[in-house]
Amino acid sequence: MEYIGIIIVAIFVNNIVYSQFLGICPFLGVSKKVDTAIGMSAAVTFVLTIATLVTFLLYKSLLEPFGLQYLQTISFILVIAALVQMVEIILKKISPSLYQALGVFLPLITTNCAILGVALLVIQKDFNLLESVVYAVATSIGFGLALIIFSGVREQLSLTKVPKAMQGMPIALITAGIIAMAFMGFSGIDQVFK
């Protein structure tokens, strides 16, 4: 029941984009097409899960025992950067079309604050290893859900007549705000799992 609570809260209640405002750069940048959003979601899911696992083990086995907790941010950033390079190489070999579609946004995963944020949050929340991985996967699913919903709405907006002053980023930000308010409807569900 505890893991189900972590999953539901991470996806819906404390959605990384709509509630915690992390990962906004790729959220706004890669959300023009659903196909690109799905690819970015998959890449973020892979990197976020592996990064959380590796940074958790690094923190618990090296930084904490030797009193080096003050190095957690810089060491986590180095781990994330290395993982993103690995994903970039794999995508270039496996799916060149997705690699081209993601373009400049793939290296932005390195600076995606959602990935570093989750790595730091699992330490802050004092999760064990399994809880950390479950939280990372659920958070990345929440990120993907937010990105795919938003990109679907943006594709539909491109087909409608929007006033000139509202075209582009203004209507995108208003849309994101409305979707964030819809996600607020899930608040309170987390009380069921406490």
PDB file of C-alpha atoms in Angstrom:
ATOM      1  CA  MET A   1       0.000   0.000   0.000  1.00  0.00           C
ATOM      2  CA  GLU A   2       2.916   2.329   0.771  1.00  0.00           C
ATOM      3  CA  TYR A   3       4.346   1.953  -2.737  1.00  0.00           C
ATOM      4  CA  ILE A   4       0.960   2.564  -4.338  1.00  0.00           C
ATOM      5  CA  GLY A   5       0.765   5.776  -2.316  1.00  0.00           C
ATOM      6  CA  ILE A   6       4.210   6.857  -3.515  1.00  0.00           C
ATOM      7  CA  ILE A   7       3.198   6.175  -7.120  1.00  0.00           C
ATOM      8  CA  ILE A   8      -0.134   8.007  -7.028  1.00  0.00           C
ATOM      9  CA  VAL A   9       1.250  10.985  -5.131  1.00  0.00           C
ATOM     10  CA  ALA A  10       4.281  11.306  -7.440  1.00  0.00           C
ATOM     11  CA  ILE A  11       2.229  11.093 -10.632  1.00  0.00           C
ATOM     12  CA  PHE A  12      -0.845  13.126  -9.768  1.00  0.00           C
ATOM     13  CA  VAL A  13      -0.650  15.041  -6.473  1.00  0.00           C
ATOM     14  CA  ASN A  14       2.963  16.240  -6.478  1.00  0.00           C
ATOM     15  CA  ASN A  15       3.470  16.153 -10.233  1.00  0.00           C
ATOM     16  CA  ILE A  16       7.037  17.240 -10.896  1.00  0.00           C
ATOM     17  CA  VAL A  17       5.972  19.788 -13.531  1.00  0.00           C
ATOM     18  CA  TYR A  18       2.608  21.087 -12.365  1.00  0.00           C
ATOM     19  CA  SER A  19       3.131  21.031  -8.616  1.00  0.00           C
ATOM     20  CA  GLN A  20       6.879  21.319  -8.047  1.00  0.00           C
ATOM     21  CA  PHE A  21       7.725  23.315 -11.215  1.00  0.00           C
ATOM     22  CA  LEU A  22      10.766  21.227 -12.057  1.00  0.00           C
ATOM     23  CA  GLY A  23      11.652  20.298 -15.628  1.00  0.00           C
ATOM     24  CA  ILE A  24       9.935  23.317 -17.173  1.00  0.00           C
ATOM     25  CA  CYS A  25      12.589  23.898 -19.887  1.00  0.00           C
ATOM     26  CA  PRO A  26      12.087  20.583 -21.726  1.00  0.00           C
ATOM     27  CA  PHE A  27       8.383  20.724 -20.862  1.00  0.00           C
ATOM     28  CA  LEU A  28       7.941  23.945 -22.850  1.00  0.00           C
ATOM     29  CA  GLY A  29      10.600  23.211 -25.466  1.00  0.00           C
ATOM     30  CA  VAL A  30       9.667  19.702 -26.593  1.00  0.00           C
ATOM     31  CA  SER A  31       5.890  19.936 -26.293  1.00  0.00           C
ATOM     32  CA  LYS A  32       4.972  21.007 -29.824  1.00  0.00           C
ATOM     33  CA  LYS A  33       4.521  17.459 -31.154  1.00  0.00           C
ATOM     34  CA  VAL A  34       3.230  14.383 -29.345  1.00  0.00           C
ATOM     35  CA  ASP A  35       5.823  12.092 -31.004  1.00  0.00           C
ATOM     36  CA  THR A  36       8.698  14.202 -29.728  1.00  0.00           C
ATOM     37  CA  ALA A  37       7.086  14.413 -26.294  1.00  0.00           C
ATOM     38  CA  ILE A  38       6.825  10.628 -26.091  1.00  0.00           C
ATOM     39  CA  GLY A  39      10.499  10.253 -27.052  1.00  0.00           C
ATOM     40  CA  MET A  40      11.575  12.861 -24.526  1.00  0.00           C
ATOM     41  CA  SER A  41       9.444  11.183 -21.857  1.00  0.00           C
ATOM     42  CA  ALA A  42      11.116   7.846 -22.534  1.00  0.00           C
ATOM     43  CA  ALA A  43      14.592   9.391 -22.394  1.00  0.00           C
ATOM     44  CA  VAL A  44      13.785  11.247 -19.158  1.00  0.00           C
ATOM     45  CA  THR A  45      12.287   8.087 -17.640  1.00  0.00           C
ATOM     46  CA  PHE A  46      15.426   6.108 -18.374  1.00  0.00           C
ATOM     47  CA  VAL A  47      17.840   8.800 -17.178  1.00  0.00           C
ATOM     48  CA  LEU A  48      15.764   9.710 -14.115  1.00  0.00           C
ATOM     49  CA  THR A  49      15.445   6.116 -12.935  1.00  0.00           C
ATOM     50  CA  ILE A  50      19.084   5.197 -13.494  1.00  0.00           C
ATOM     51  CA  ALA A  51      20.327   8.528 -12.091  1.00  0.00           C
ATOM     52  CA  THR A  52      18.264   8.137  -8.941  1.00  0.00           C
ATOM     53  CA  LEU A  53      19.508   4.585  -8.440  1.00  0.00           C
ATOM     54  CA  VAL A  54      23.163   5.497  -8.996  1.00  0.00           C
ATOM     55  CA  THR A  55      23.074   8.718  -6.944  1.00  0.00           C
ATOM     56  CA  PHE A  56      21.280   6.959  -4.078  1.00  0.00           C
ATOM     57  CA  LEU A  57      23.926   4.230  -3.991  1.00  0.00           C
ATOM     58  CA  LEU A  58      26.703   6.824  -4.286  1.00  0.00           C
ATOM     59  CA  TYR A  59      25.268   8.836  -1.407  1.00  0.00           C
ATOM     60  CA  LYS A  60      24.634   5.869   0.909  1.00  0.00           C
ATOM     61  CA  SER A  61      27.866   3.989   0.187  1.00  0.00           C
ATOM     62  CA  LEU A  62      30.393   6.795  -0.214  1.00  0.00           C
ATOM     63  CA  LEU A  63      29.234  10.283   0.710  1.00  0.00           C
ATOM     64  CA  GLU A  64      27.294   9.547   3.909  1.00  0.00           C
ATOM     65  CA  PRO A  65      29.735   7.066   5.526  1.00  0.00           C
ATOM     66  CA  PHE A  66      32.701   9.406   4.980  1.00  0.00           C
ATOM     67  CA  GLY A  67      30.865  12.591   5.975  1.00  0.00           C
ATOM     68  CA  LEU A  68      31.007  14.039   2.460  1.00  0.00           C
ATOM     69  CA  GLN A  69      27.323  14.991   2.197  1.00  0.00           C
ATOM     70  CA  TYR A  70      28.321  18.506   1.135  1.00  0.00           C
ATOM     71  CA  LEU A  71      29.547  17.016  -2.170  1.00  0.00           C
ATOM     72  CA  GLN A  72      26.187  15.492  -3.061  1.00  0.00           C
ATOM     73  CA  THR A  73      25.055  18.179  -5.515  1.00  0.00           C
ATOM     74  CA  ILE A  74      28.240  18.270  -7.564  1.00  0.00           C
ATOM     75  CA  SER A  75      28.632  14.480  -7.566  1.00  0.00           C
ATOM     76  CA  PHE A  76      24.980  14.022  -8.571  1.00  0.00           C
ATOM     77  CA  ILE A  77      25.421  16.485 -11.450  1.00  0.00           C
ATOM     78  CA  LEU A  78      28.468  14.556 -12.708  1.00  0.00           C
ATOM     79  CA  VAL A  79      26.567  11.247 -12.588  1.00  0.00           C
ATOM     80  CA  ILE A  80      23.594  12.747 -14.453  1.00  0.00           C
ATOM     81  CA  ALA A  81      25.840  14.280 -17.121  1.00  0.00           C
ATOM     82  CA  ALA A  82      27.533  10.933 -17.721  1.00  0.00           C
ATOM     83  CA  LEU A  83      24.186   9.130 -17.989  1.00  0.00           C
ATOM     84  CA  VAL A  84      22.838  11.655 -20.485  1.00  0.00           C
ATOM     85  CA  GLN A  85      25.902  11.169 -22.664  1.00  0.00           C
ATOM     86  CA  MET A  86      25.239   7.441 -22.575  1.00  0.00           C
ATOM     87  CA  VAL A  87      21.570   7.938 -23.572  1.00  0.00           C
ATOM     88  CA  GLU A  88      22.636  10.255 -26.393  1.00  0.00           C
ATOM     89  CA  ILE A  89      25.030   7.653 -27.807  1.00  0.00           C
ATOM     90  CA  ILE A  90      22.415   4.884 -27.531  1.00  0.00           C
ATOM     91  CA  LEU A  91      19.691   6.983 -29.197  1.00  0.00           C
ATOM     92  CA  LYS A  92      22.034   7.956 -32.021  1.00  0.00           C
ATOM     93  CA  LYS A  93      22.632   4.246 -32.749  1.00  0.00           C
ATOM     94  CA  ILE A  94      19.135   2.851 -32.113  1.00  0.00           C
ATOM     95  CA  SER A  95      16.805   5.628 -33.301  1.00  0.00           C
ATOM     96  CA  PRO A  96      18.457   8.325 -35.421  1.00  0.00           C
ATOM     97  CA  SER A  97      15.065   9.876 -36.249  1.00  0.00           C
ATOM     98  CA  LEU A  98      14.221  10.345 -32.562  1.00  0.00           C
ATOM     99  CA  TYR A  99      17.746  11.628 -31.967  1.00  0.00           C
ATOM    100  CA  GLN A 100      17.215  14.246 -34.706  1.00  0.00           C
ATOM    101  CA  ALA A 101      13.725  15.116 -33.434  1.00  0.00           C
ATOM    102  CA  LEU A 102      14.987  15.736 -29.913  1.00  0.00           C
ATOM    103  CA  GLY A 103      17.856  17.775 -31.286  1.00  0.00           C
ATOM    104  CA  VAL A 104      19.181  20.301 -28.804  1.00  0.00           C
ATOM    105  CA  PHE A 105      16.782  19.153 -26.087  1.00  0.00           C
ATOM    106  CA  LEU A 106      18.562  15.855 -25.502  1.00  0.00           C
ATOM    107  CA  PRO A 107      21.622  17.530 -23.976  1.00  0.00           C
ATOM    108  CA  LEU A 108      19.177  19.648 -21.949  1.00  0.00           C
ATOM    109  CA  ILE A 109      18.320  16.515 -19.962  1.00  0.00           C
ATOM    110  CA  THR A 110      21.705  17.087 -18.337  1.00  0.00           C
ATOM    111  CA  THR A 111      20.476  20.383 -16.954  1.00  0.00           C
ATOM    112  CA  ASN A 112      16.901  19.203 -16.403  1.00  0.00           C
ATOM    113  CA  CYS A 113      16.302  20.216 -12.827  1.00  0.00           C
ATOM    114  CA  ALA A 114      13.690  17.462 -12.461  1.00  0.00           C
ATOM    115  CA  ILE A 115      16.388  14.788 -12.614  1.00  0.00           C
ATOM    116  CA  LEU A 116      18.637  16.480 -10.077  1.00  0.00           C
ATOM    117  CA  GLY A 117      15.580  17.409  -8.021  1.00  0.00           C
ATOM    118  CA  VAL A 118      14.383  13.810  -7.734  1.00  0.00           C
ATOM    119  CA  ALA A 119      17.890  12.608  -6.866  1.00  0.00           C
ATOM    120  CA  LEU A 120      17.991  15.150  -4.040  1.00  0.00           C
ATOM    121  CA  LEU A 121      14.385  14.562  -2.951  1.00  0.00           C
ATOM    122  CA  VAL A 122      14.858  10.831  -2.342  1.00  0.00           C
ATOM    123  CA  ILE A 123      17.723  11.663   0.006  1.00  0.00           C
ATOM    124  CA  GLN A 124      15.668  14.390   1.709  1.00  0.00           C
ATOM    125  CA  LYS A 125      12.642  12.124   2.121  1.00  0.00           C
ATOM    126  CA  ASP A 126      14.898   9.398   3.546  1.00  0.00           C
ATOM    127  CA  PHE A 127      13.566   6.731   1.188  1.00  0.00           C
ATOM    128  CA  ASN A 128      15.153   3.316   1.045  1.00  0.00           C
ATOM    129  CA  LEU A 129      16.491   1.970  -2.274  1.00  0.00           C
ATOM    130  CA  LEU A 130      13.250   0.391  -3.478  1.00  0.00           C
ATOM    131  CA  GLU A 131      11.170   3.430  -2.482  1.00  0.00           C
ATOM    132  CA  SER A 132      13.671   5.660  -4.298  1.00  0.00           C
ATOM    133  CA  VAL A 133      13.388   3.673  -7.534  1.00  0.00           C
ATOM    134  CA  VAL A 134       9.582   3.549  -7.284  1.00  0.00           C
ATOM    135  CA  TYR A 135       9.488   7.308  -6.652  1.00  0.00           C
ATOM    136  CA  ALA A 136      11.825   7.967  -9.603  1.00  0.00           C
ATOM    137  CA  VAL A 137       9.795   5.827 -12.005  1.00  0.00           C
ATOM    138  CA  ALA A 138       6.498   7.324 -10.813  1.00  0.00           C
ATOM    139  CA  THR A 139       7.872  10.859 -11.054  1.00  0.00           C
ATOM    140  CA  SER A 140       9.103  10.237 -14.586  1.00  0.00           C
ATOM    141  CA  ILE A 141       5.694   8.816 -15.512  1.00  0.00           C
ATOM    142  CA  GLY A 142       4.153  11.992 -14.080  1.00  0.00           C
ATOM    143  CA  PHE A 143       6.579  14.079 -16.131  1.00  0.00           C
ATOM    144  CA  GLY A 144       5.720  12.082 -19.249  1.00  0.00           C
ATOM    145  CA  LEU A 145       1.995  12.371 -18.577  1.00  0.00           C
ATOM    146  CA  ALA A 146       2.269  16.133 -18.151  1.00  0.00           C
ATOM    147  CA  LEU A 147       4.407  16.468 -21.292  1.00  0.00           C
ATOM    148  CA  ILE A 148       2.175  14.289 -23.486  1.00  0.00           C
ATOM    149  CA  ILE A 149      -1.075  15.943 -22.335  1.00  0.00           C
ATOM    150  CA  PHE A 150       0.431  19.380 -22.876  1.00  0.00           C
ATOM    151  CA  SER A 151       1.827  18.500 -26.312  1.00  0.00           C
ATOM    152  CA  GLY A 152      -1.550  17.101 -27.379  1.00  0.00           C
ATOM    153  CA  VAL A 153      -3.250  20.324 -26.355  1.00  0.00           C
ATOM    154  CA  ARG A 154      -0.575  22.384 -28.135  1.00  0.00           C
ATOM    155  CA  GLU A 155      -1.077  20.367 -31.337  1.00  0.00           C
ATOM    156  CA  GLN A 156      -4.795  21.117 -31.162  1.00  0.00           C
ATOM    157  CA  LEU A 157      -4.082  24.797 -30.461  1.00  0.00           C
ATOM    158  CA  SER A 158      -1.995  24.981 -33.622  1.00  0.00           C
ATOM    159  CA  LEU A 159      -5.135  24.084 -35.585  1.00  0.00           C
ATOM    160  CA  THR A 160      -7.331  26.752 -33.973  1.00  0.00           C
ATOM    161  CA  LYS A 161      -7.535  30.467 -34.479  1.00  0.00           C
ATOM    162  CA  VAL A 162      -5.728  32.114 -31.588  1.00  0.00           C
ATOM    163  CA  PRO A 163      -5.515  35.915 -31.306  1.00  0.00           C
ATOM    164  CA  LYS A 164      -2.175  37.188 -32.632  1.00  0.00           C
ATOM    165  CA  ALA A 165      -1.063  38.546 -29.252  1.00  0.00           C
ATOM    166  CA  MET A 166      -1.675  35.147 -27.641  1.00  0.00           C
ATOM    167  CA  GLN A 167       0.030  32.942 -30.247  1.00  0.00           C
ATOM    168  CA  GLY A 168       3.060  30.898 -29.277  1.00  0.00           C
ATOM    169  CA  MET A 169       4.339  30.955 -25.732  1.00  0.00           C
ATOM    170  CA  PRO A 170       1.573  33.108 -24.127  1.00  0.00           C
ATOM    171  CA  ILE A 171      -1.187  30.610 -24.971  1.00  0.00           C
ATOM    172  CA  ALA A 172       1.140  27.728 -24.045  1.00  0.00           C
ATOM    173  CA  LEU A 173       1.721  29.171 -20.575  1.00  0.00           C
ATOM    174  CA  ILE A 174      -1.981  29.837 -20.050  1.00  0.00           C
ATOM    175  CA  THR A 175      -2.738  26.278 -21.141  1.00  0.00           C
ATOM    176  CA  ALA A 176      -0.102  24.889 -18.763  1.00  0.00           C
ATOM    177  CA  GLY A 177      -1.672  26.886 -15.934  1.00  0.00           C
ATOM    178  CA  ILE A 178      -5.130  25.505 -16.678  1.00  0.00           C
ATOM    179  CA  ILE A 179      -3.812  21.937 -16.791  1.00  0.00           C
ATOM    180  CA  ALA A 180      -1.958  22.564 -13.500  1.00  0.00           C
ATOM    181  CA  MET A 181      -5.256  23.659 -11.936  1.00  0.00           C
ATOM    182  CA  ALA A 182      -6.852  20.449 -13.211  1.00  0.00           C
ATOM    183  CA  PHE A 183      -4.084  18.447 -11.517  1.00  0.00           C
ATOM    184  CA  MET A 184      -4.849  20.301  -8.275  1.00  0.00           C
ATOM    185  CA  GLY A 185      -8.102  18.337  -8.250  1.00  0.00           C
ATOM    186  CA  PHE A 186      -6.029  15.328  -7.156  1.00  0.00           C
ATOM    187  CA  SER A 187      -4.849  17.044  -3.969  1.00  0.00           C
ATOM    188  CA  GLY A 188      -6.177  15.282  -0.945  1.00  0.00           C
ATOM    189  CA  ILE A 189      -5.763  11.810  -2.458  1.00  0.00           C
ATOM    190  CA  ASP A 190      -2.426  11.572  -0.643  1.00  0.00           C
ATOM    191  CA  GLN A 191      -4.295  11.639   2.698  1.00  0.00           C
ATOM    192  CA  VAL A 192      -5.815   8.249   1.839  1.00  0.00           C
ATOM    193  CA  PHE A 193      -2.357   6.662   1.852  1.00  0.00           C
ATOM    194  CA  LYS A 194      -1.185   8.101   5.186  1.00  0.00           C
TER     195      LYS A 194
END
